PDB file of C-alpha atoms in Angstrom:
ATOM      1  CA  MET A  29      61.535 113.314 153.654  1.00 51.00           C
ATOM      2  CA  PRO A  30      64.117 110.686 154.542  1.00 55.00           C
ATOM      3  CA  ALA A  31      67.593 112.019 155.053  1.00 55.00           C
ATOM      4  CA  THR A  32      69.903 111.656 152.079  1.00 57.00           C
ATOM      5  CA  ARG A  33      72.526 109.060 152.780  1.00 62.00           C
ATOM      6  CA  HIS A  34      75.989 109.914 151.556  1.00 58.00           C
ATOM      7  CA  THR A  35      78.484 107.162 150.969  1.00 62.00           C
ATOM      8  CA  THR A  36      82.181 107.655 150.533  1.00 66.00           C
ATOM      9  CA  THR A  37      84.603 105.271 148.925  1.00 72.00           C
ATOM     10  CA  ALA A  38      87.817 104.694 150.785  1.00 75.00           C
ATOM     11  CA  PRO A  39      90.790 105.961 148.769  1.00 77.00           C
ATOM     12  CA  VAL A  40      93.124 103.406 147.296  1.00 76.00           C
ATOM     13  CA  PRO A  41      96.245 103.253 149.465  1.00 79.00           C
ATOM     14  CA  LEU A  42      99.293 104.978 148.013  1.00 75.00           C
ATOM     15  CA  ARG A  43     101.259 101.745 147.996  1.00 79.00           C
ATOM     16  CA  GLU A  44      98.627 100.016 145.841  1.00 82.00           C
ATOM     17  CA  ARG A  45      98.485 102.977 143.438  1.00 86.00           C
ATOM     18  CA  ARG A  46     102.252 102.887 143.035  1.00 87.00           C
ATOM     19  CA  ARG A  47     102.190  99.146 142.473  1.00 87.00           C
ATOM     20  CA  ALA A  48      99.469  99.479 139.801  1.00 89.00           C
ATOM     21  CA  ALA A  49     101.397 102.280 138.085  1.00 92.00           C
ATOM     22  CA  ALA A  50     104.598 100.210 138.055  1.00 92.00           C
ATOM     23  CA  ALA A  51     102.778  97.152 136.668  1.00 93.00           C
ATOM     24  CA  GLN A  52     101.305  99.334 133.928  1.00 94.00           C
ATOM     25  CA  GLU A  53     104.760 100.672 133.060  1.00 95.00           C
ATOM     26  CA  ILE A  54     106.011  97.104 132.721  1.00 95.00           C
ATOM     27  CA  LEU A  55     103.071  96.172 130.483  1.00 95.00           C
ATOM     28  CA  ASP A  56     103.654  99.238 128.310  1.00 95.00           C
ATOM     29  CA  ALA A  57     107.358  98.415 127.960  1.00 95.00           C
ATOM     30  CA  ALA A  58     106.558  94.798 127.049  1.00 95.00           C
ATOM     31  CA  GLU A  59     104.037  95.986 124.442  1.00 94.00           C
ATOM     32  CA  ARG A  60     106.652  98.272 122.910  1.00 94.00           C
ATOM     33  CA  GLN A  61     109.075  95.374 122.696  1.00 93.00           C
ATOM     34  CA  ILE A  62     106.462  93.195 120.981  1.00 93.00           C
ATOM     35  CA  GLY A  63     105.636  96.017 118.572  1.00 91.00           C
ATOM     36  CA  GLU A  64     109.292  96.467 117.657  1.00 91.00           C
ATOM     37  CA  GLN A  65     110.523  92.863 117.594  1.00 90.00           C
ATOM     38  CA  GLY A  66     107.487  90.567 117.579  1.00 90.00           C
ATOM     39  CA  PRO A  67     106.056  88.317 120.312  1.00 91.00           C
ATOM     40  CA  ALA A  68     108.767  85.664 120.065  1.00 89.00           C
ATOM     41  CA  ALA A  69     111.416  88.188 121.121  1.00 88.00           C
ATOM     42  CA  LEU A  70     109.700  89.051 124.397  1.00 90.00           C
ATOM     43  CA  SER A  71     112.330  89.051 127.135  1.00 90.00           C
ATOM     44  CA  LEU A  72     111.739  89.912 130.780  1.00 92.00           C
ATOM     45  CA  ARG A  73     115.380  90.904 131.099  1.00 93.00           C
ATOM     46  CA  ALA A  74     115.085  93.347 128.191  1.00 94.00           C
ATOM     47  CA  VAL A  75     111.820  94.756 129.533  1.00 94.00           C
ATOM     48  CA  ALA A  76     113.384  95.304 132.954  1.00 95.00           C
ATOM     49  CA  ARG A  77     116.486  96.893 131.405  1.00 94.00           C
ATOM     50  CA  SER A  78     114.364  99.338 129.396  1.00 94.00           C
ATOM     51  CA  LEU A  79     112.783 100.535 132.652  1.00 94.00           C
ATOM     52  CA  GLY A  80     116.032 100.765 134.578  1.00 94.00           C
ATOM     53  CA  MET A  81     115.104  97.949 136.946  1.00 93.00           C
ATOM     54  CA  THR A  82     116.383  94.449 137.643  1.00 93.00           C
ATOM     55  CA  VAL A  83     114.590  91.274 136.631  1.00 93.00           C
ATOM     56  CA  GLN A  84     114.304  90.441 140.321  1.00 93.00           C
ATOM     57  CA  ALA A  85     112.430  93.721 140.876  1.00 93.00           C
ATOM     58  CA  LEU A  86     110.139  92.972 137.934  1.00 94.00           C
ATOM     59  CA  TYR A  87     109.219  89.658 139.533  1.00 93.00           C
ATOM     60  CA  HIS A  88     107.557  91.579 142.373  1.00 92.00           C
ATOM     61  CA  TYR A  89     104.873  92.613 139.854  1.00 94.00           C
ATOM     62  CA  PHE A  90     104.835  89.611 137.510  1.00 93.00           C
ATOM     63  CA  PRO A  91     106.158  86.467 139.204  1.00 91.00           C
ATOM     64  CA  ASN A  92     107.139  84.824 135.914  1.00 90.00           C
ATOM     65  CA  ARG A  93     107.075  85.227 132.153  1.00 90.00           C
ATOM     66  CA  ASP A  94     103.714  83.458 131.855  1.00 91.00           C
ATOM     67  CA  ALA A  95     102.072  85.992 134.156  1.00 93.00           C
ATOM     68  CA  LEU A  96     103.313  88.865 131.987  1.00 93.00           C
ATOM     69  CA  VAL A  97     102.276  87.121 128.757  1.00 93.00           C
ATOM     70  CA  THR A  98      98.821  86.408 130.196  1.00 93.00           C
ATOM     71  CA  ALA A  99      98.391  90.079 131.099  1.00 93.00           C
ATOM     72  CA  LEU A 100      99.534  91.145 127.619  1.00 94.00           C
ATOM     73  CA  ILE A 101      97.153  88.751 125.864  1.00 94.00           C
ATOM     74  CA  ALA A 102      94.202  89.735 128.056  1.00 93.00           C
ATOM     75  CA  LYS A 103      94.949  93.426 127.446  1.00 93.00           C
ATOM     76  CA  ALA A 104      95.159  92.915 123.678  1.00 94.00           C
ATOM     77  CA  TYR A 105      91.882  90.991 123.615  1.00 93.00           C
ATOM     78  CA  GLY A 106      90.302  93.742 125.707  1.00 93.00           C
ATOM     79  CA  GLU A 107      91.409  96.424 123.258  1.00 94.00           C
ATOM     80  CA  LEU A 108      90.203  94.333 120.325  1.00 95.00           C
ATOM     81  CA  SER A 109      86.826  93.833 122.018  1.00 94.00           C
ATOM     82  CA  ASP A 110      86.573  97.585 122.636  1.00 95.00           C
ATOM     83  CA  ALA A 111      87.195  98.224 118.932  1.00 96.00           C
ATOM     84  CA  LEU A 112      84.494  95.745 117.908  1.00 95.00           C
ATOM     85  CA  GLN A 113      81.984  97.167 120.383  1.00 94.00           C
ATOM     86  CA  ALA A 114      82.725 100.731 119.234  1.00 96.00           C
ATOM     87  CA  ALA A 115      82.085  99.696 115.618  1.00 95.00           C
ATOM     88  CA  ALA A 116      78.771  98.076 116.567  1.00 94.00           C
ATOM     89  CA  ASP A 117      77.711 101.138 118.574  1.00 94.00           C
ATOM     90  CA  ALA A 118      78.644 103.529 115.780  1.00 94.00           C
ATOM     91  CA  GLU A 119      76.663 101.477 113.259  1.00 92.00           C
ATOM     92  CA  ARG A 120      73.704 101.437 115.644  1.00 90.00           C
ATOM     93  CA  ALA A 121      73.836 105.233 115.949  1.00 90.00           C
ATOM     94  CA  ALA A 122      74.207 105.866 112.214  1.00 87.00           C
ATOM     95  CA  PRO A 123      73.043 102.734 110.358  1.00 85.00           C
ATOM     96  CA  SER A 124      74.267 102.135 106.836  1.00 84.00           C
ATOM     97  CA  SER A 125      73.001  99.769 104.157  1.00 83.00           C
ATOM     98  CA  ALA A 126      75.360  97.019 105.339  1.00 83.00           C
ATOM     99  CA  PRO A 127      74.510  94.687 108.266  1.00 89.00           C
ATOM    100  CA  ARG A 128      76.120  95.632 111.576  1.00 90.00           C
ATOM    101  CA  LEU A 129      78.163  92.437 111.518  1.00 93.00           C
ATOM    102  CA  VAL A 130      80.021  93.725 108.472  1.00 94.00           C
ATOM    103  CA  ALA A 131      81.090  96.803 110.446  1.00 94.00           C
ATOM    104  CA  VAL A 132      82.185  94.605 113.363  1.00 95.00           C
ATOM    105  CA  ALA A 133      84.116  92.285 111.050  1.00 96.00           C
ATOM    106  CA  GLU A 134      85.826  95.242 109.409  1.00 96.00           C
ATOM    107  CA  ALA A 135      86.826  96.560 112.837  1.00 97.00           C
ATOM    108  CA  TYR A 136      88.372  93.146 113.527  1.00 97.00           C
ATOM    109  CA  ARG A 137      90.316  93.364 110.285  1.00 97.00           C
ATOM    110  CA  ASP A 138      91.375  96.984 110.865  1.00 97.00           C
ATOM    111  CA  TRP A 139      92.727  96.159 114.334  1.00 97.00           C
ATOM    112  CA  GLY A 140      94.719  93.199 113.055  1.00 96.00           C
ATOM    113  CA  VAL A 141      96.153  95.037 110.055  1.00 96.00           C
ATOM    114  CA  ALA A 142      97.095  98.083 112.137  1.00 96.00           C
ATOM    115  CA  ARG A 143      98.695  96.001 114.922  1.00 94.00           C
ATOM    116  CA  PRO A 144     100.140  92.896 113.239  1.00 94.00           C
ATOM    117  CA  GLU A 145     102.559  92.083 116.058  1.00 93.00           C
ATOM    118  CA  HIS A 146      99.776  92.152 118.654  1.00 94.00           C
ATOM    119  CA  PHE A 147      97.539  90.127 116.355  1.00 95.00           C
ATOM    120  CA  GLN A 148     100.335  87.573 116.107  1.00 94.00           C
ATOM    121  CA  LEU A 149     100.612  87.532 119.908  1.00 93.00           C
ATOM    122  CA  LEU A 150      96.971  86.395 119.983  1.00 93.00           C
ATOM    123  CA  TYR A 151      96.863  84.183 116.906  1.00 93.00           C
ATOM    124  CA  GLY A 152     100.376  83.517 115.676  1.00 88.00           C
ATOM    125  CA  THR A 153     102.792  80.746 116.569  1.00 85.00           C
ATOM    126  CA  PRO A 154     102.251  79.932 120.267  1.00 84.00           C
ATOM    127  CA  LEU A 155     104.998  81.239 122.512  1.00 83.00           C
ATOM    128  CA  ARG A 156     107.219  78.359 123.533  1.00 83.00           C
ATOM    129  CA  TYR A 157     106.455  76.937 126.979  1.00 84.00           C
ATOM    130  CA  TYR A 158     103.544  79.334 127.533  1.00 85.00           C
ATOM    131  CA  ALA A 159     100.224  77.896 128.701  1.00 84.00           C
ATOM    132  CA  ALA A 160      97.243  80.145 129.356  1.00 83.00           C
ATOM    133  CA  PRO A 161      95.625  79.568 132.772  1.00 84.00           C
ATOM    134  CA  ALA A 162      92.410  77.563 132.543  1.00 81.00           C
ATOM    135  CA  GLU A 163      89.353  79.819 132.896  1.00 79.00           C
ATOM    136  CA  GLY A 164      91.748  82.707 133.459  1.00 83.00           C
ATOM    137  CA  PRO A 165      91.722  86.300 132.182  1.00 87.00           C
ATOM    138  CA  THR A 166      92.597  85.332 128.620  1.00 88.00           C
ATOM    139  CA  THR A 167      89.622  82.959 128.403  1.00 87.00           C
ATOM    140  CA  GLN A 168      87.298  85.616 129.775  1.00 87.00           C
ATOM    141  CA  ALA A 169      88.650  88.180 127.311  1.00 88.00           C
ATOM    142  CA  VAL A 170      88.092  85.843 124.345  1.00 88.00           C
ATOM    143  CA  ARG A 171      84.505  85.234 125.444  1.00 87.00           C
ATOM    144  CA  ARG A 172      83.836  88.938 125.674  1.00 89.00           C
ATOM    145  CA  MET A 173      85.029  89.407 122.107  1.00 89.00           C
ATOM    146  CA  GLY A 174      82.973  86.440 120.901  1.00 88.00           C
ATOM    147  CA  THR A 175      79.858  87.884 122.522  1.00 90.00           C
ATOM    148  CA  VAL A 176      80.033  90.948 120.250  1.00 91.00           C
ATOM    149  CA  PHE A 177      80.189  88.747 117.144  1.00 91.00           C
ATOM    150  CA  GLN A 178      77.471  86.439 118.412  1.00 90.00           C
ATOM    151  CA  ARG A 179      75.066  89.266 119.189  1.00 90.00           C
ATOM    152  CA  GLU A 180      75.457  90.902 115.782  1.00 90.00           C
ATOM    153  CA  LEU A 181      75.353  87.616 113.845  1.00 90.00           C
ATOM    154  CA  PHE A 182      72.078  86.288 115.359  1.00 90.00           C
ATOM    155  CA  ALA A 183      70.201  89.529 116.044  1.00 86.00           C
ATOM    156  CA  GLY A 184      66.467  89.190 115.407  1.00 87.00           C
ATOM    157  CA  PHE A 185      66.245  85.386 115.389  1.00 92.00           C
ATOM    158  CA  SER A 186      64.176  83.412 117.895  1.00 91.00           C
ATOM    159  CA  PRO A 187      65.614  80.398 119.776  1.00 90.00           C
ATOM    160  CA  ALA A 188      63.331  78.133 117.742  1.00 93.00           C
ATOM    161  CA  GLN A 189      64.707  79.493 114.461  1.00 95.00           C
ATOM    162  CA  LEU A 190      68.290  79.093 115.639  1.00 93.00           C
ATOM    163  CA  ALA A 191      67.653  75.557 116.858  1.00 92.00           C
ATOM    164  CA  ALA A 192      66.274  74.647 113.407  1.00 94.00           C
ATOM    165  CA  ALA A 193      69.256  76.049 111.495  1.00 95.00           C
ATOM    166  CA  ASP A 194      70.354  73.956 108.539  1.00 95.00           C
ATOM    167  CA  VAL A 195      73.824  72.661 109.412  1.00 94.00           C
ATOM    168  CA  PRO A 196      75.554  69.356 108.664  1.00 93.00           C
ATOM    169  CA  PRO A 197      74.657  66.682 111.241  1.00 93.00           C
ATOM    170  CA  LEU A 198      76.556  67.120 114.495  1.00 91.00           C
ATOM    171  CA  SER A 199      78.073  64.011 116.007  1.00 94.00           C
ATOM    172  CA  PRO A 200      76.438  63.007 119.327  1.00 93.00           C
ATOM    173  CA  PRO A 201      79.591  63.743 121.377  1.00 94.00           C
ATOM    174  CA  TYR A 202      79.979  67.194 119.777  1.00 91.00           C
ATOM    175  CA  ARG A 203      76.297  68.040 120.259  1.00 88.00           C
ATOM    176  CA  GLU A 204      76.477  66.926 123.884  1.00 89.00           C
ATOM    177  CA  HIS A 205      79.548  69.091 124.425  1.00 89.00           C
ATOM    178  CA  LEU A 206      77.805  72.137 122.923  1.00 84.00           C
ATOM    179  CA  GLU A 207      74.743  71.573 125.070  1.00 82.00           C
ATOM    180  CA  GLN A 208      76.880  71.503 128.204  1.00 80.00           C
ATOM    181  CA  LEU A 209      78.757  74.734 127.523  1.00 75.00           C
ATOM    182  CA  PRO A 210      78.352  77.230 130.381  1.00 66.00           C
ATOM    183  CA  LEU A 211      76.091  80.209 129.765  1.00 54.00           C
ATOM    184  CA  HIS A 212      79.024  82.611 129.717  1.00 51.00           C
ATOM    185  CA  ALA A 213      80.422  80.819 126.658  1.00 56.00           C
ATOM    186  CA  GLN A 214      78.140  80.105 123.684  1.00 54.00           C
ATOM    187  CA  GLY A 215      75.916  77.918 125.847  1.00 55.00           C
ATOM    188  CA  ASP A 216      72.934  80.238 125.586  1.00 77.00           C
ATOM    189  CA  LEU A 217      72.575  79.214 121.933  1.00 86.00           C
ATOM    190  CA  PRO A 218      71.280  75.892 120.637  1.00 89.00           C
ATOM    191  CA  PRO A 219      73.970  73.561 119.207  1.00 90.00           C
ATOM    192  CA  ALA A 220      73.063  74.271 115.556  1.00 91.00           C
ATOM    193  CA  ALA A 221      73.486  78.010 116.129  1.00 92.00           C
ATOM    194  CA  VAL A 222      76.812  77.522 117.925  1.00 90.00           C
ATOM    195  CA  ALA A 223      78.074  75.471 114.986  1.00 91.00           C
ATOM    196  CA  LEU A 224      77.017  78.266 112.616  1.00 93.00           C
ATOM    197  CA  PHE A 225      78.635  80.887 114.815  1.00 92.00           C
ATOM    198  CA  LEU A 226      81.961  79.057 115.017  1.00 91.00           C
ATOM    199  CA  SER A 227      81.978  78.557 111.253  1.00 94.00           C
ATOM    200  CA  ALA A 228      81.213  82.233 110.607  1.00 94.00           C
ATOM    201  CA  TRP A 229      83.813  83.487 113.059  1.00 93.00           C
ATOM    202  CA  GLY A 230      86.374  81.098 111.585  1.00 94.00           C
ATOM    203  CA  HIS A 231      85.632  82.521 108.143  1.00 95.00           C
ATOM    204  CA  VAL A 232      86.159  86.128 109.276  1.00 95.00           C
ATOM    205  CA  HIS A 233      89.237  85.257 111.327  1.00 95.00           C
ATOM    206  CA  GLY A 234      90.807  83.205 108.540  1.00 96.00           C
ATOM    207  CA  LEU A 235      90.579  86.077 106.083  1.00 96.00           C
ATOM    208  CA  VAL A 236      92.282  88.438 108.521  1.00 97.00           C
ATOM    209  CA  VAL A 237      95.008  85.896 109.265  1.00 96.00           C
ATOM    210  CA  LEU A 238      95.760  85.589 105.549  1.00 96.00           C
ATOM    211  CA  GLU A 239      96.106  89.340 105.222  1.00 96.00           C
ATOM    212  CA  VAL A 240      98.081  89.999 108.398  1.00 95.00           C
ATOM    213  CA  PHE A 241     100.553  87.242 107.529  1.00 94.00           C
ATOM    214  CA  GLY A 242     100.960  88.631 104.010  1.00 94.00           C
ATOM    215  CA  HIS A 243      99.261  85.855 102.031  1.00 95.00           C
ATOM    216  CA  THR A 244      96.879  88.190 100.168  1.00 95.00           C
ATOM    217  CA  ALA A 245      99.372  90.933  99.339  1.00 95.00           C
ATOM    218  CA  TYR A 246      98.920  90.175  95.638  1.00 95.00           C
ATOM    219  CA  LEU A 247      95.476  91.815  95.902  1.00 95.00           C
ATOM    220  CA  GLY A 248      97.129  95.132  96.686  1.00 94.00           C
ATOM    221  CA  ALA A 249      94.761  97.939  97.674  1.00 93.00           C
ATOM    222  CA  HIS A 250      91.744  95.710  96.972  1.00 97.00           C
ATOM    223  CA  GLN A 251      92.150  93.578 100.105  1.00 96.00           C
ATOM    224  CA  ALA A 252      89.550  95.583 102.049  1.00 95.00           C
ATOM    225  CA  GLU A 253      86.964  95.211  99.293  1.00 96.00           C
ATOM    226  CA  VAL A 254      87.606  91.490  98.947  1.00 96.00           C
ATOM    227  CA  PHE A 255      87.194  91.100 102.701  1.00 97.00           C
ATOM    228  CA  ARG A 256      83.938  93.080 102.781  1.00 95.00           C
ATOM    229  CA  THR A 257      82.463  91.129  99.879  1.00 96.00           C
ATOM    230  CA  SER A 258      83.440  87.800 101.398  1.00 96.00           C
ATOM    231  CA  VAL A 259      81.915  88.680 104.788  1.00 96.00           C
ATOM    232  CA  ARG A 260      78.645  89.760 103.187  1.00 96.00           C
ATOM    233  CA  MET A 261      78.464  86.519 101.206  1.00 96.00           C
ATOM    234  CA  MET A 262      79.166  84.527 104.356  1.00 96.00           C
ATOM    235  CA  LEU A 263      76.447  86.395 106.227  1.00 95.00           C
ATOM    236  CA  GLU A 264      73.920  85.773 103.456  1.00 95.00           C
ATOM    237  CA  ASP A 265      74.719  82.061 103.594  1.00 96.00           C
ATOM    238  CA  VAL A 266      74.248  81.981 107.379  1.00 95.00           C
ATOM    239  CA  HIS A 267      70.865  83.665 107.069  1.00 94.00           C
ATOM    240  CA  ARG A 268      69.790  81.253 104.349  1.00 96.00           C
ATOM    241  CA  ARG A 269      70.434  78.410 106.785  1.00 96.00           C
ATOM    242  CA  ILE A 270      68.125  79.857 109.449  1.00 95.00           C
ATOM    243  CA  PRO A 271      64.413  79.287 108.711  1.00 94.00           C
ATOM    244  CA  ALA A 272      62.090  82.269 108.479  1.00 91.00           C
ATOM    245  CA  ALA A 273      59.851  83.052 111.414  1.00 81.00           C
TER     246      ALA A 273
END
C-alpha cells in the first residue's frame, strides 16, 4: 500500500490574526452604529471613538470611508444570501405545498423587515460620495444572492423553453447586452429568461421596499399574507410565459 501522505497547513501568523480580529471589531461597531442611527449617520470618527481608538489608527484597517462601506455592504449581502439559501435548503428538506421560490422570497422579506437599517444600507438612498468598486466584493455578493433566486425561479425548465419565453420584444441593443453578460452574472440564461428573472426579482424586491419603508403599514398584520399571495401570483404568471416541454 502506498504510504499515507499527511499535509499540514501553516498557521496564520499572529499579526494577521490580530489584524483580522481588529477589522472585525471595526465592522461590528460600524454595524451597531447603522442599526442605531441609520446608514446616513455612519461616521468613521464615531466608530473609532466607540472602540477607544483614533481615526488614524482605524485607517490602518480601512484606508477610507468607502472601504468600510464596501465591507459593510458586502457583509450584509452575504448574510442576506445565507438567509435565502437556508430557506431554500429547509424547503428542500421538508417540502410544503408552496413552490420553493415562495420560501426564498419570504426569507428576503423577513430579513429586510427584521433589519430595516441594513436593508436601507443596501437599497435606500445612496450614501453621498460613495461609489462601489467595479466588479468588487459588493458586485460579487449581489450576484451570489441573485443566483439563489434564479435557481429557484427556473428550476425544471430546459434552455429551449426559457429561450422561447413569452416576453415583450427586447430592443436589439438590450438583447445584445444580455447575450454578452458574463457567465457569473445571468449570462447562462437566454435573454428572454433574463428579462423574466429581472422582472420577477423587481416584483419581489419592490414589495419588500414598500413594507420596509412603511408604505404598506395600513395593511397591519396582513402584510405577510399580501406578500405571499402576490409572490405566488407573480410566479404563476412567469410559468404561464414559459412554454411546456
